[in-house]
């Protein structure tokens, strides 16, 4: 429908002026204002820009989420072959500690150095130990001892193992027998006097009580020998010739062995035979499995000569016998 023209409210609308000239056209104010308005600016207005930015952000978020979903959906699952390859690569590129090293690390905090002081003995074993200690210190083999109490010398140097955190220590009887003074040195370097609280001569065992102990003393874990077999791996930890703590590794080479001392004074039975190196000073120290658990107390080495050094066979008292000497059978 054709829209009628809009006019002003003038009382009359002459077609011409009084002087006969044509009358000027009268324009509606709304039309005039529209015609006089400047042309619209090209480009986005503020409201339109905000809407466009919001739309763009929404599209980007949807695209990112879709990509993540696609990656999750298409990620390759690890197979056993991948895991085996990763483990093999780790083993090839990293040096792992040996089983004996791990076992020694476990038991070392429980191992102590034991020294008995008293009048100097004249036995072949005492002379051998003295020469070994002097050579380890860079001295002449026959140099006199100078680190004991006044008027006393080192009569026996051996090893002990803590089995109770109150300072109860197992060692060999021959290490401390006849000593007037006993000194133990713990893993943290603390030195303390000790006294004998129990003996088991038939197994060459002695129980010591340290008069002073470290704040964080760790006792060793004892393990039954019921399932021990020849060929099982073992390690001996101790102070051969006073040097240590030292570690040697080998295997159990026999069970229920007997040993007679070179002087023929005593025969020990039901011993664990092993081939981990042991020398004078290892006596009283722990024989452990690869979990660092104590299987026995090193007590003797077999050597038919007068050298009293290791030639391949050592003996240990099973821990069942050793613990009973302390009055606390563990199994």
CSV table of C-alpha atoms in Angstrom, one decimal:
chain,number,residue,atom,x,y,z
A,1,UNK,CA,0.0,0.0,0.0
A,2,UNK,CA,1.3,3.3,-0.9
A,3,UNK,CA,2.3,5.4,2.1
A,4,UNK,CA,0.6,8.9,1.9
A,5,UNK,CA,2.9,11.9,2.2
A,6,UNK,CA,3.1,13.6,5.6
A,7,UNK,CA,2.7,17.4,5.8
A,8,UNK,CA,3.0,20.1,8.5
A,9,UNK,CA,-0.1,21.4,10.4
A,10,UNK,CA,-0.2,24.8,8.6
A,11,UNK,CA,-3.8,26.2,8.4
A,12,UNK,CA,-3.5,26.5,4.7
A,13,UNK,CA,-1.4,25.1,2.0
A,14,UNK,CA,-1.3,27.5,-0.8
A,15,UNK,CA,0.1,26.3,-4.1
A,16,UNK,CA,1.9,29.6,-4.8
A,17,UNK,CA,3.1,32.7,-3.0
A,18,UNK,CA,1.1,35.8,-2.9
A,19,UNK,CA,3.3,37.4,-5.5
A,20,UNK,CA,2.6,34.6,-7.9
A,21,UNK,CA,5.9,32.7,-7.4
A,22,UNK,CA,5.7,29.0,-6.7
A,23,UNK,CA,5.4,28.2,-3.0
A,24,UNK,CA,8.4,26.4,-1.4
A,25,UNK,CA,7.8,22.8,-0.6
A,26,UNK,CA,7.2,22.0,3.0
A,27,UNK,CA,9.2,19.0,4.3
A,28,UNK,CA,8.3,16.8,7.2
A,29,UNK,CA,10.8,17.4,10.1
A,30,UNK,CA,11.4,13.7,10.6
A,31,UNK,CA,12.3,13.2,6.9
A,32,UNK,CA,14.6,16.3,7.0
A,33,UNK,CA,16.4,15.0,10.1
A,34,UNK,CA,16.9,11.6,8.5
A,35,UNK,CA,18.2,13.2,5.3
A,36,UNK,CA,20.6,15.5,7.3
A,37,UNK,CA,22.0,12.7,9.5
A,38,UNK,CA,25.6,11.7,8.6
A,39,UNK,CA,26.0,8.4,6.8
A,40,UNK,CA,26.4,5.4,9.2
A,41,UNK,CA,30.0,4.4,10.2
A,42,UNK,CA,31.3,1.3,8.5
A,43,UNK,CA,32.7,-1.5,10.6
A,44,UNK,CA,31.8,-3.2,13.9
A,45,UNK,CA,30.0,-1.4,16.7
A,46,UNK,CA,31.1,-2.2,20.3
A,47,UNK,CA,28.3,-4.6,21.0
A,48,UNK,CA,28.9,-6.5,17.8
A,49,UNK,CA,32.7,-6.7,18.5
A,50,UNK,CA,32.1,-8.3,22.0
A,51,UNK,CA,29.8,-10.8,20.5
A,52,UNK,CA,32.3,-11.7,17.8
A,53,UNK,CA,35.2,-12.1,20.2
A,54,UNK,CA,33.0,-14.4,22.4
A,55,UNK,CA,32.1,-16.5,19.4
A,56,UNK,CA,35.7,-16.8,18.4
A,57,UNK,CA,36.8,-17.9,21.9
A,58,UNK,CA,34.0,-20.5,22.1
A,59,UNK,CA,35.1,-21.9,18.8
A,60,UNK,CA,38.7,-22.1,19.9
A,61,UNK,CA,37.7,-23.9,23.2
A,62,UNK,CA,35.6,-26.4,21.2
A,63,UNK,CA,38.5,-27.0,18.9
A,64,UNK,CA,41.0,-27.6,21.7
A,65,UNK,CA,38.6,-30.0,23.5
A,66,UNK,CA,38.0,-31.9,20.3
A,67,UNK,CA,41.8,-32.3,19.8
A,68,UNK,CA,42.3,-33.5,23.3
A,69,UNK,CA,39.5,-36.0,23.0
A,70,UNK,CA,40.9,-37.2,19.7
A,71,UNK,CA,44.4,-37.7,21.3
A,72,UNK,CA,42.9,-39.6,24.2
A,73,UNK,CA,40.9,-41.7,21.9
A,74,UNK,CA,43.9,-42.5,19.7
A,75,UNK,CA,46.7,-42.8,22.4
A,76,UNK,CA,48.5,-46.1,22.1
A,77,UNK,CA,48.2,-48.4,25.1
A,78,UNK,CA,51.5,-49.5,26.7
A,79,UNK,CA,52.2,-53.2,26.1
A,80,UNK,CA,54.4,-55.6,28.1
A,81,UNK,CA,56.9,-55.4,25.3
A,82,UNK,CA,57.2,-51.6,25.9
A,83,UNK,CA,57.6,-52.1,29.7
A,84,UNK,CA,60.3,-54.8,29.1
A,85,UNK,CA,62.2,-52.5,26.8
A,86,UNK,CA,62.1,-49.7,29.3
A,87,UNK,CA,63.4,-51.9,32.1
A,88,UNK,CA,66.2,-53.3,29.9
A,89,UNK,CA,67.2,-49.8,28.9
A,90,UNK,CA,67.4,-48.8,32.5
A,91,UNK,CA,69.5,-51.8,33.4
A,92,UNK,CA,71.9,-51.0,30.5
A,93,UNK,CA,72.3,-47.3,31.4
A,94,UNK,CA,72.4,-47.5,35.3
A,95,UNK,CA,74.9,-49.3,37.5
A,96,UNK,CA,73.0,-51.1,40.3
A,97,UNK,CA,74.6,-52.1,43.6
A,98,UNK,CA,75.6,-55.7,44.0
A,99,UNK,CA,73.5,-57.9,46.3
A,100,UNK,CA,76.5,-58.1,48.8
A,101,UNK,CA,76.8,-54.3,48.8
A,102,UNK,CA,73.1,-53.9,49.7
A,103,UNK,CA,73.3,-56.6,52.4
A,104,UNK,CA,76.3,-54.9,53.9
A,105,UNK,CA,74.6,-51.5,53.9
A,106,UNK,CA,71.7,-53.1,55.8
A,107,UNK,CA,73.7,-54.7,58.6
A,108,UNK,CA,76.6,-52.2,58.9
A,109,UNK,CA,74.8,-49.9,61.4
A,110,UNK,CA,74.7,-53.0,63.8
A,111,UNK,CA,78.3,-54.0,63.4
A,112,UNK,CA,80.8,-53.0,66.1
A,113,UNK,CA,84.6,-53.3,66.5
A,114,UNK,CA,85.6,-55.1,69.7
A,115,UNK,CA,89.0,-54.8,71.4
A,116,UNK,CA,90.1,-56.6,74.5
A,117,UNK,CA,92.9,-55.1,76.5
A,118,UNK,CA,95.1,-56.9,79.0
A,119,UNK,CA,98.6,-58.4,79.5
A,120,UNK,CA,100.1,-59.3,76.2
A,121,UNK,CA,99.6,-62.9,75.1
A,122,UNK,CA,102.4,-65.0,73.6
A,123,UNK,CA,100.2,-67.3,71.5
A,124,UNK,CA,100.8,-67.7,67.8
A,125,UNK,CA,97.4,-66.3,67.1
A,126,UNK,CA,98.0,-63.2,69.2
A,127,UNK,CA,101.4,-62.6,67.5
A,128,UNK,CA,99.7,-62.9,64.0
A,129,UNK,CA,97.0,-60.5,64.9
A,130,UNK,CA,99.5,-58.0,66.3
A,131,UNK,CA,101.6,-58.1,63.2
A,132,UNK,CA,98.5,-57.6,61.0
A,133,UNK,CA,97.3,-54.6,63.0
A,134,UNK,CA,100.7,-53.0,62.9
A,135,UNK,CA,101.1,-53.5,59.2
A,136,UNK,CA,97.6,-52.0,58.6
A,137,UNK,CA,98.7,-48.9,60.6
A,138,UNK,CA,102.0,-48.6,58.6
A,139,UNK,CA,104.1,-49.7,61.6
A,140,UNK,CA,106.8,-52.3,61.9
A,141,UNK,CA,105.2,-55.8,62.4
A,142,UNK,CA,106.8,-56.1,65.8
A,143,UNK,CA,106.1,-52.6,67.0
A,144,UNK,CA,104.6,-52.4,70.5
A,145,UNK,CA,100.9,-51.4,70.9
A,146,UNK,CA,100.5,-47.8,72.0
A,147,UNK,CA,96.7,-47.2,71.9
A,148,UNK,CA,95.5,-49.2,74.9
A,149,UNK,CA,95.0,-48.3,78.6
A,150,UNK,CA,98.1,-47.8,80.7
A,151,UNK,CA,99.9,-51.0,81.3
A,152,UNK,CA,97.7,-53.0,78.8
A,153,UNK,CA,97.9,-54.0,75.2
A,154,UNK,CA,95.4,-55.2,72.7
A,155,UNK,CA,94.9,-58.9,73.5
A,156,UNK,CA,92.2,-59.5,71.0
A,157,UNK,CA,90.6,-57.5,68.1
A,158,UNK,CA,87.4,-58.8,66.7
A,159,UNK,CA,83.9,-57.9,65.7
A,160,UNK,CA,80.5,-57.9,67.3
A,161,UNK,CA,76.9,-57.4,66.2
A,162,UNK,CA,74.2,-55.6,68.1
A,163,UNK,CA,71.1,-57.8,68.6
A,164,UNK,CA,69.2,-55.7,71.1
A,165,UNK,CA,68.9,-51.9,70.8
A,166,UNK,CA,69.9,-51.5,74.5
A,167,UNK,CA,73.4,-52.4,73.6
A,168,UNK,CA,73.5,-56.2,73.8
A,169,UNK,CA,76.2,-57.4,71.5
A,170,UNK,CA,77.2,-60.9,70.3
A,171,UNK,CA,80.9,-61.8,69.7
A,172,UNK,CA,83.3,-64.7,70.1
A,173,UNK,CA,84.5,-65.7,73.5
A,174,UNK,CA,88.1,-66.0,72.3
A,175,UNK,CA,88.1,-62.3,71.3
A,176,UNK,CA,87.5,-61.1,74.8
A,177,UNK,CA,88.6,-64.0,77.0
A,178,UNK,CA,91.2,-62.9,79.6
A,179,UNK,CA,90.7,-59.2,78.8
A,180,UNK,CA,90.8,-56.8,81.7
A,181,UNK,CA,89.2,-54.0,79.7
A,182,UNK,CA,86.8,-54.3,76.7
A,183,UNK,CA,86.1,-51.4,74.3
A,184,UNK,CA,83.5,-51.4,71.5
A,185,UNK,CA,83.3,-48.9,68.7
A,186,UNK,CA,79.9,-48.4,67.1
A,187,UNK,CA,79.2,-47.6,63.4
A,188,UNK,CA,78.8,-43.9,64.2
A,189,UNK,CA,82.3,-43.8,65.8
A,190,UNK,CA,81.1,-43.8,69.4
A,191,UNK,CA,83.5,-45.7,71.7
A,192,UNK,CA,82.2,-47.2,74.9
A,193,UNK,CA,83.4,-49.7,77.5
A,194,UNK,CA,81.6,-53.0,77.6
A,195,UNK,CA,81.3,-55.9,80.1
A,196,UNK,CA,80.7,-59.6,79.6
A,197,UNK,CA,77.2,-60.6,80.7
A,198,UNK,CA,77.1,-64.2,79.3
A,199,UNK,CA,79.2,-66.9,77.8
A,200,UNK,CA,78.6,-70.1,75.9
A,201,UNK,CA,82.0,-71.8,75.7
A,202,UNK,CA,80.8,-74.8,73.7
A,203,UNK,CA,80.0,-72.5,70.8
A,204,UNK,CA,82.8,-69.9,71.5
A,205,UNK,CA,80.3,-67.2,72.1
A,206,UNK,CA,80.2,-64.2,74.5
A,207,UNK,CA,77.5,-61.6,75.2
A,208,UNK,CA,78.5,-58.1,75.9
A,209,UNK,CA,76.7,-55.1,77.3
A,210,UNK,CA,77.9,-51.7,76.2
A,211,UNK,CA,78.0,-49.1,79.0
A,212,UNK,CA,77.1,-46.3,76.5
A,213,UNK,CA,75.2,-46.5,73.3
A,214,UNK,CA,74.3,-44.2,70.4
A,215,UNK,CA,70.8,-42.5,70.5
A,216,UNK,CA,69.7,-44.3,67.3
A,217,UNK,CA,71.3,-47.7,67.7
A,218,UNK,CA,69.9,-50.2,65.2
A,219,UNK,CA,69.9,-53.9,66.1
A,220,UNK,CA,70.4,-56.5,63.4
A,221,UNK,CA,67.7,-58.7,62.1
A,222,UNK,CA,68.2,-62.4,62.7
A,223,UNK,CA,67.1,-65.1,60.3
A,224,UNK,CA,66.6,-68.8,60.9
A,225,UNK,CA,69.0,-71.2,59.2
A,226,UNK,CA,66.3,-73.9,58.8
A,227,UNK,CA,66.0,-73.3,55.0
A,228,UNK,CA,69.7,-72.5,54.4
A,229,UNK,CA,71.2,-74.5,51.6
A,230,UNK,CA,74.7,-75.0,50.2
A,231,UNK,CA,75.2,-72.5,47.4
A,232,UNK,CA,73.2,-69.7,49.0
A,233,UNK,CA,74.9,-66.3,48.8
A,234,UNK,CA,76.4,-64.9,52.0
A,235,UNK,CA,78.6,-62.0,53.1
A,236,UNK,CA,80.9,-61.6,56.1
A,237,UNK,CA,81.2,-58.1,57.6
A,238,UNK,CA,83.9,-57.4,60.2
A,239,UNK,CA,87.3,-56.0,61.1
A,240,UNK,CA,90.0,-58.3,59.7
A,241,UNK,CA,93.3,-57.3,61.4
A,242,UNK,CA,91.3,-54.4,62.8
A,243,UNK,CA,90.6,-52.9,59.4
A,244,UNK,CA,87.0,-52.1,58.6
A,245,UNK,CA,84.3,-52.5,58.5
A,246,UNK,CA,85.2,-54.8,55.6
A,247,UNK,CA,82.9,-56.9,53.5
A,248,UNK,CA,83.6,-60.1,51.7
A,249,UNK,CA,81.1,-62.2,49.7
A,250,UNK,CA,80.8,-65.9,48.8
A,251,UNK,CA,78.4,-68.8,49.3
A,252,UNK,CA,77.5,-71.4,51.9
A,253,UNK,CA,79.7,-74.3,51.1
A,254,UNK,CA,78.5,-76.8,53.7
A,255,UNK,CA,76.3,-77.3,56.7
A,256,UNK,CA,76.6,-79.1,60.1
A,257,UNK,CA,80.4,-79.0,59.9
A,258,UNK,CA,82.8,-79.6,62.8
A,259,UNK,CA,86.0,-77.7,63.6
A,260,UNK,CA,88.8,-78.4,66.1
A,261,UNK,CA,91.0,-75.5,67.1
A,262,UNK,CA,94.7,-75.9,66.0
A,263,UNK,CA,95.7,-76.4,69.6
A,264,UNK,CA,93.2,-79.2,69.9
A,265,UNK,CA,91.7,-77.6,73.0
A,266,UNK,CA,88.1,-77.3,71.7
A,267,UNK,CA,85.9,-78.8,69.0
A,268,UNK,CA,82.9,-76.9,67.7
A,269,UNK,CA,80.0,-78.6,65.9
A,270,UNK,CA,76.9,-77.8,63.8
A,271,UNK,CA,78.8,-75.0,62.0
A,272,UNK,CA,78.0,-73.2,58.8
A,273,UNK,CA,80.8,-73.6,56.3
A,274,UNK,CA,81.3,-70.7,53.9
A,275,UNK,CA,83.9,-69.4,51.4
A,276,UNK,CA,83.6,-65.6,51.9
A,277,UNK,CA,87.1,-64.4,52.9
A,278,UNK,CA,87.6,-64.1,56.7
A,279,UNK,CA,90.8,-63.4,58.7
A,280,UNK,CA,91.7,-62.8,62.3
A,281,UNK,CA,89.5,-59.9,63.4
A,282,UNK,CA,86.5,-61.2,61.5
A,283,UNK,CA,85.8,-63.4,64.6
A,284,UNK,CA,82.5,-62.5,66.2
A,285,UNK,CA,81.1,-60.7,63.2
A,286,UNK,CA,77.9,-61.5,61.4
A,287,UNK,CA,77.5,-63.8,58.4
A,288,UNK,CA,74.5,-62.4,56.6
A,289,UNK,CA,72.2,-63.3,53.6
A,290,UNK,CA,71.6,-61.0,50.8
A,291,UNK,CA,68.8,-59.3,52.7
A,292,UNK,CA,71.3,-58.3,55.4
A,293,UNK,CA,69.8,-60.8,57.9
A,294,UNK,CA,72.2,-62.5,60.3
A,295,UNK,CA,72.5,-66.2,59.7
A,296,UNK,CA,75.5,-66.9,62.1
A,297,UNK,CA,78.5,-65.5,63.9
A,298,UNK,CA,81.9,-66.0,62.2
A,299,UNK,CA,84.0,-68.0,64.6
A,300,UNK,CA,86.9,-69.8,62.9
A,301,UNK,CA,88.9,-70.3,59.7
A,302,UNK,CA,90.5,-73.5,58.5
A,303,UNK,CA,94.2,-73.3,57.9
A,304,UNK,CA,96.6,-76.2,58.5
A,305,UNK,CA,99.6,-73.9,58.7
A,306,UNK,CA,100.7,-71.6,61.4
A,307,UNK,CA,99.9,-68.5,59.4
A,308,UNK,CA,96.3,-68.3,60.7
A,309,UNK,CA,95.1,-66.6,57.5
A,310,UNK,CA,92.2,-67.5,55.1
A,311,UNK,CA,92.7,-70.2,52.5
A,312,UNK,CA,89.1,-70.7,51.5
A,313,UNK,CA,87.1,-72.2,54.3
A,314,UNK,CA,85.5,-70.4,57.2
A,315,UNK,CA,83.0,-71.4,59.8
A,316,UNK,CA,80.1,-69.6,61.6
A,317,UNK,CA,78.0,-70.6,64.6
A,318,UNK,CA,74.3,-70.7,63.5
A,319,UNK,CA,72.3,-67.7,64.8
A,320,UNK,CA,69.9,-70.1,66.7
A,321,UNK,CA,72.8,-71.1,69.0
A,322,UNK,CA,74.2,-67.6,69.2
A,323,UNK,CA,70.9,-66.0,70.2
A,324,UNK,CA,70.4,-68.7,72.9
A,325,UNK,CA,73.7,-67.5,74.4
A,326,UNK,CA,72.0,-64.2,75.0
A,327,UNK,CA,69.0,-65.9,76.6
A,328,UNK,CA,66.6,-65.0,73.8
A,329,UNK,CA,66.1,-67.8,71.2
A,330,UNK,CA,64.6,-66.0,68.2
A,331,UNK,CA,62.8,-68.9,66.5
